mmCIF file of C-alpha atoms in Angstrom:
data_model
loop_
_atom_site.group_PDB
_atom_site.id
_atom_site.type_symbol
_atom_site.label_atom_id
_atom_site.label_comp_id
_atom_site.label_asym_id
_atom_site.label_seq_id
_atom_site.Cartn_x
_atom_site.Cartn_y
_atom_site.Cartn_z
ATOM 1 C CA MET A 1 -35.989 -19.639 -213.212
ATOM 2 C CA GLY A 2 -34.331 -23.354 -212.584
ATOM 3 C CA ASP A 3 -35.429 -26.876 -212.773
ATOM 4 C CA VAL A 4 -37.857 -28.426 -211.007
ATOM 5 C CA ARG A 5 -37.768 -31.731 -209.331
ATOM 6 C CA VAL A 6 -40.573 -34.245 -208.544
ATOM 7 C CA GLU A 7 -39.563 -36.103 -205.594
ATOM 8 C CA TYR A 8 -40.832 -39.883 -206.321
ATOM 9 C CA LEU A 9 -42.228 -41.617 -203.310
ATOM 10 C CA ALA A 10 -41.382 -45.328 -202.667
ATOM 11 C CA HIS A 11 -43.572 -45.621 -199.864
ATOM 12 C CA THR A 12 -45.122 -44.018 -197.211
ATOM 13 C CA SER A 13 -46.356 -44.832 -193.650
ATOM 14 C CA GLY A 14 -47.690 -42.167 -191.461
ATOM 15 C CA ALA A 15 -44.553 -39.955 -190.897
ATOM 16 C CA ARG A 16 -42.622 -42.368 -192.678
ATOM 17 C CA VAL A 17 -41.766 -41.334 -196.056
ATOM 18 C CA GLN A 18 -39.145 -42.899 -198.344
ATOM 19 C CA THR A 19 -38.265 -41.336 -201.648
ATOM 20 C CA LEU A 20 -38.000 -43.936 -204.638
ATOM 21 C CA LEU A 21 -34.377 -43.186 -205.152
ATOM 22 C CA GLU A 22 -33.789 -43.661 -201.563
ATOM 23 C CA HIS A 23 -35.387 -47.074 -201.661
ATOM 24 C CA LEU A 24 -34.143 -48.097 -204.673
ATOM 25 C CA GLU A 25 -30.582 -47.193 -204.381
ATOM 26 C CA GLY A 26 -31.003 -48.582 -200.729
ATOM 27 C CA THR A 27 -32.243 -52.144 -202.175
ATOM 28 C CA ALA A 28 -29.294 -52.392 -204.532
ATOM 29 C CA GLU A 29 -26.563 -51.578 -202.099
ATOM 30 C CA LEU A 30 -28.093 -54.706 -200.213
ATOM 31 C CA ALA A 31 -28.441 -56.753 -202.890
ATOM 32 C CA GLU A 32 -25.219 -56.190 -204.402
ATOM 33 C CA ARG A 33 -23.475 -56.417 -201.284
ATOM 34 C CA PHE A 34 -25.657 -60.701 -200.683
ATOM 35 C CA GLY A 35 -24.626 -61.077 -204.700
ATOM 36 C CA ALA A 36 -21.104 -60.632 -203.923
ATOM 37 C CA ALA A 37 -20.960 -63.652 -201.941
ATOM 38 C CA PHE A 38 -21.584 -66.063 -204.903
ATOM 39 C CA GLY A 39 -20.101 -63.506 -207.520
ATOM 40 C CA SER A 40 -22.894 -61.701 -208.959
ATOM 41 C CA GLY A 41 -22.951 -58.679 -207.263
ATOM 42 C CA ASP A 42 -23.361 -56.509 -209.951
ATOM 43 C CA PHE A 43 -25.768 -58.475 -211.620
ATOM 44 C CA ALA A 44 -28.349 -58.226 -208.183
ATOM 45 C CA ARG A 45 -27.631 -54.989 -208.620
ATOM 46 C CA MET A 46 -28.757 -54.292 -211.644
ATOM 47 C CA THR A 47 -31.982 -56.210 -210.378
ATOM 48 C CA ALA A 48 -32.503 -54.438 -207.546
ATOM 49 C CA LEU A 49 -32.206 -50.627 -209.594
ATOM 50 C CA ALA A 50 -35.325 -52.596 -211.899
ATOM 51 C CA HIS A 51 -37.643 -54.117 -208.812
ATOM 52 C CA ASP A 52 -39.716 -50.719 -208.579
ATOM 53 C CA LEU A 53 -39.246 -48.844 -211.513
ATOM 54 C CA GLY A 54 -43.257 -48.866 -212.194
ATOM 55 C CA LYS A 55 -43.436 -47.044 -208.942
ATOM 56 C CA TYR A 56 -42.278 -43.657 -211.206
ATOM 57 C CA SER A 57 -45.849 -43.652 -212.879
ATOM 58 C CA SER A 58 -48.103 -41.002 -212.061
ATOM 59 C CA ALA A 59 -50.807 -44.010 -211.536
ATOM 60 C CA PHE A 60 -48.779 -45.063 -208.301
ATOM 61 C CA GLN A 61 -48.322 -41.964 -206.963
ATOM 62 C CA CYS A 62 -51.209 -41.059 -206.846
ATOM 63 C CA ARG A 63 -52.047 -44.036 -205.044
ATOM 64 C CA LEU A 64 -49.597 -43.822 -202.516
ATOM 65 C CA ARG A 65 -51.567 -40.250 -202.265
ATOM 66 C CA GLY A 66 -54.701 -41.796 -201.225
ATOM 67 C CA ASP A 67 -56.262 -43.031 -204.904
ATOM 68 C CA PRO A 68 -57.622 -46.813 -203.581
ATOM 69 C CA GLY A 69 -56.671 -48.217 -207.045
ATOM 70 C CA ARG A 70 -54.844 -50.871 -207.885
ATOM 71 C CA VAL A 71 -51.026 -50.653 -209.493
ATOM 72 C CA ASP A 72 -49.180 -53.293 -211.326
ATOM 73 C CA HIS A 73 -45.753 -51.339 -210.464
ATOM 74 C CA SER A 74 -43.510 -54.892 -211.478
ATOM 75 C CA THR A 75 -44.061 -55.324 -214.874
ATOM 76 C CA PHE A 76 -42.489 -52.396 -216.159
ATOM 77 C CA GLY A 77 -39.216 -52.650 -214.047
ATOM 78 C CA ALA A 78 -39.028 -56.638 -215.934
ATOM 79 C CA GLN A 79 -39.884 -54.992 -219.255
ATOM 80 C CA ALA A 80 -36.779 -51.961 -218.798
ATOM 81 C CA VAL A 81 -34.179 -55.025 -217.344
ATOM 82 C CA ARG A 82 -34.583 -57.212 -219.549
ATOM 83 C CA THR A 83 -33.229 -54.763 -222.419
ATOM 84 C CA VAL A 84 -30.136 -54.827 -220.632
ATOM 85 C CA GLY A 85 -30.119 -58.209 -218.720
ATOM 86 C CA GLY A 86 -32.274 -61.056 -219.694
ATOM 87 C CA LEU A 87 -35.070 -62.803 -218.548
ATOM 88 C CA ILE A 88 -33.649 -63.802 -215.120
ATOM 89 C CA PRO A 89 -33.632 -60.327 -213.829
ATOM 90 C CA ALA A 90 -36.806 -59.879 -215.389
ATOM 91 C CA TYR A 91 -38.422 -63.102 -213.713
ATOM 92 C CA CYS A 92 -36.791 -61.738 -210.506
ATOM 93 C CA VAL A 93 -38.801 -58.104 -210.826
ATOM 94 C CA SER A 94 -41.895 -59.748 -212.162
ATOM 95 C CA GLY A 95 -42.530 -61.659 -209.287
ATOM 96 C CA HIS A 96 -40.854 -59.202 -206.279
ATOM 97 C CA HIS A 97 -44.450 -59.199 -204.836
ATOM 98 C CA GLY A 98 -46.971 -61.904 -206.084
ATOM 99 C CA GLY A 99 -44.834 -64.592 -206.478
ATOM 100 C CA LEU A 100 -42.981 -66.275 -209.270
ATOM 101 C CA THR A 101 -45.512 -67.156 -212.555
ATOM 102 C CA ASP A 102 -45.451 -69.369 -215.328
ATOM 103 C CA SER A 103 -42.771 -68.592 -218.048
ATOM 104 C CA GLY A 104 -45.166 -69.379 -220.725
ATOM 105 C CA GLY A 105 -43.753 -69.412 -223.854
ATOM 106 C CA THR A 106 -42.766 -67.099 -227.027
ATOM 107 C CA ALA A 107 -46.158 -67.719 -228.139
ATOM 108 C CA ASP A 108 -48.110 -65.349 -225.136
ATOM 109 C CA THR A 109 -49.815 -62.272 -225.781
ATOM 110 C CA GLY A 110 -49.759 -59.246 -223.478
ATOM 111 C CA ASP A 111 -52.936 -60.774 -221.693
ATOM 112 C CA GLU A 112 -51.647 -63.975 -220.407
ATOM 113 C CA PRO A 113 -50.123 -63.640 -216.660
ATOM 114 C CA THR A 114 -47.287 -65.558 -217.541
ATOM 115 C CA LEU A 115 -43.442 -63.655 -217.687
ATOM 116 C CA TYR A 116 -43.566 -64.172 -221.285
ATOM 117 C CA GLY A 117 -47.176 -62.561 -221.238
ATOM 118 C CA ARG A 118 -46.033 -59.801 -219.249
ATOM 119 C CA LEU A 119 -43.072 -59.139 -220.802
ATOM 120 C CA ARG A 120 -45.560 -58.526 -224.018
ATOM 121 C CA ARG A 121 -48.110 -56.372 -222.192
ATOM 122 C CA LYS A 122 -48.380 -52.627 -224.315
ATOM 123 C CA GLY A 123 -50.250 -49.869 -222.854
ATOM 124 C CA LEU A 124 -48.538 -49.407 -219.210
ATOM 125 C CA PRO A 125 -48.510 -46.597 -217.618
ATOM 126 C CA ASP A 126 -45.447 -44.064 -217.987
ATOM 127 C CA CYS A 127 -42.342 -44.542 -215.996
ATOM 128 C CA GLY A 128 -39.634 -43.054 -218.201
ATOM 129 C CA ALA A 129 -38.981 -40.517 -215.009
ATOM 130 C CA TYR A 130 -36.650 -43.291 -214.082
ATOM 131 C CA GLN A 131 -33.970 -42.090 -216.016
ATOM 132 C CA ASN A 132 -33.624 -39.223 -214.228
ATOM 133 C CA GLU A 133 -32.544 -40.747 -211.535
ATOM 134 C CA ILE A 134 -31.748 -44.897 -212.607
ATOM 135 C CA THR A 135 -29.426 -46.173 -215.485
ATOM 136 C CA LEU A 136 -30.050 -49.601 -215.398
ATOM 137 C CA SER A 137 -26.538 -51.352 -216.887
ATOM 138 C CA ALA A 138 -26.051 -54.534 -218.487
ATOM 139 C CA ALA A 139 -24.455 -56.639 -215.371
ATOM 140 C CA LYS A 140 -21.987 -59.742 -215.770
ATOM 141 C CA PRO A 141 -24.699 -62.824 -216.202
ATOM 142 C CA TRP A 142 -25.807 -64.467 -212.850
ATOM 143 C CA ARG A 143 -23.542 -67.339 -212.191
ATOM 144 C CA CYS A 144 -23.700 -70.016 -209.547
#
């Protein structure tokens, strides 16, 4: 009996279906190309790979298959990328749909809507399956 491969989806729109791996790799390639223009291609790639890691949760996959509930898919990615890239990519990932929040401060709790609050948020859905498809590697720091 062989390994069962689960295909995680990023988008569904009528007949158009895109796997999460295709979406993350395609976005990362574009970001790397754009970032290379100012010496930050690897940093942009790392950030792009993390931007939708929260879509690896079963809750988000159910949403794509018709469950009407809302799912926060950016907080998990922000937390994951912070461990390898720091606050700037975490900020980018956390705000990639709703816009950049107030950063808040180190005393913020996980209940606050600030960046620091989201980085401390507990009880997020399990998205660890991303590690079967995506590797987040530290990148050179962003620079001007």
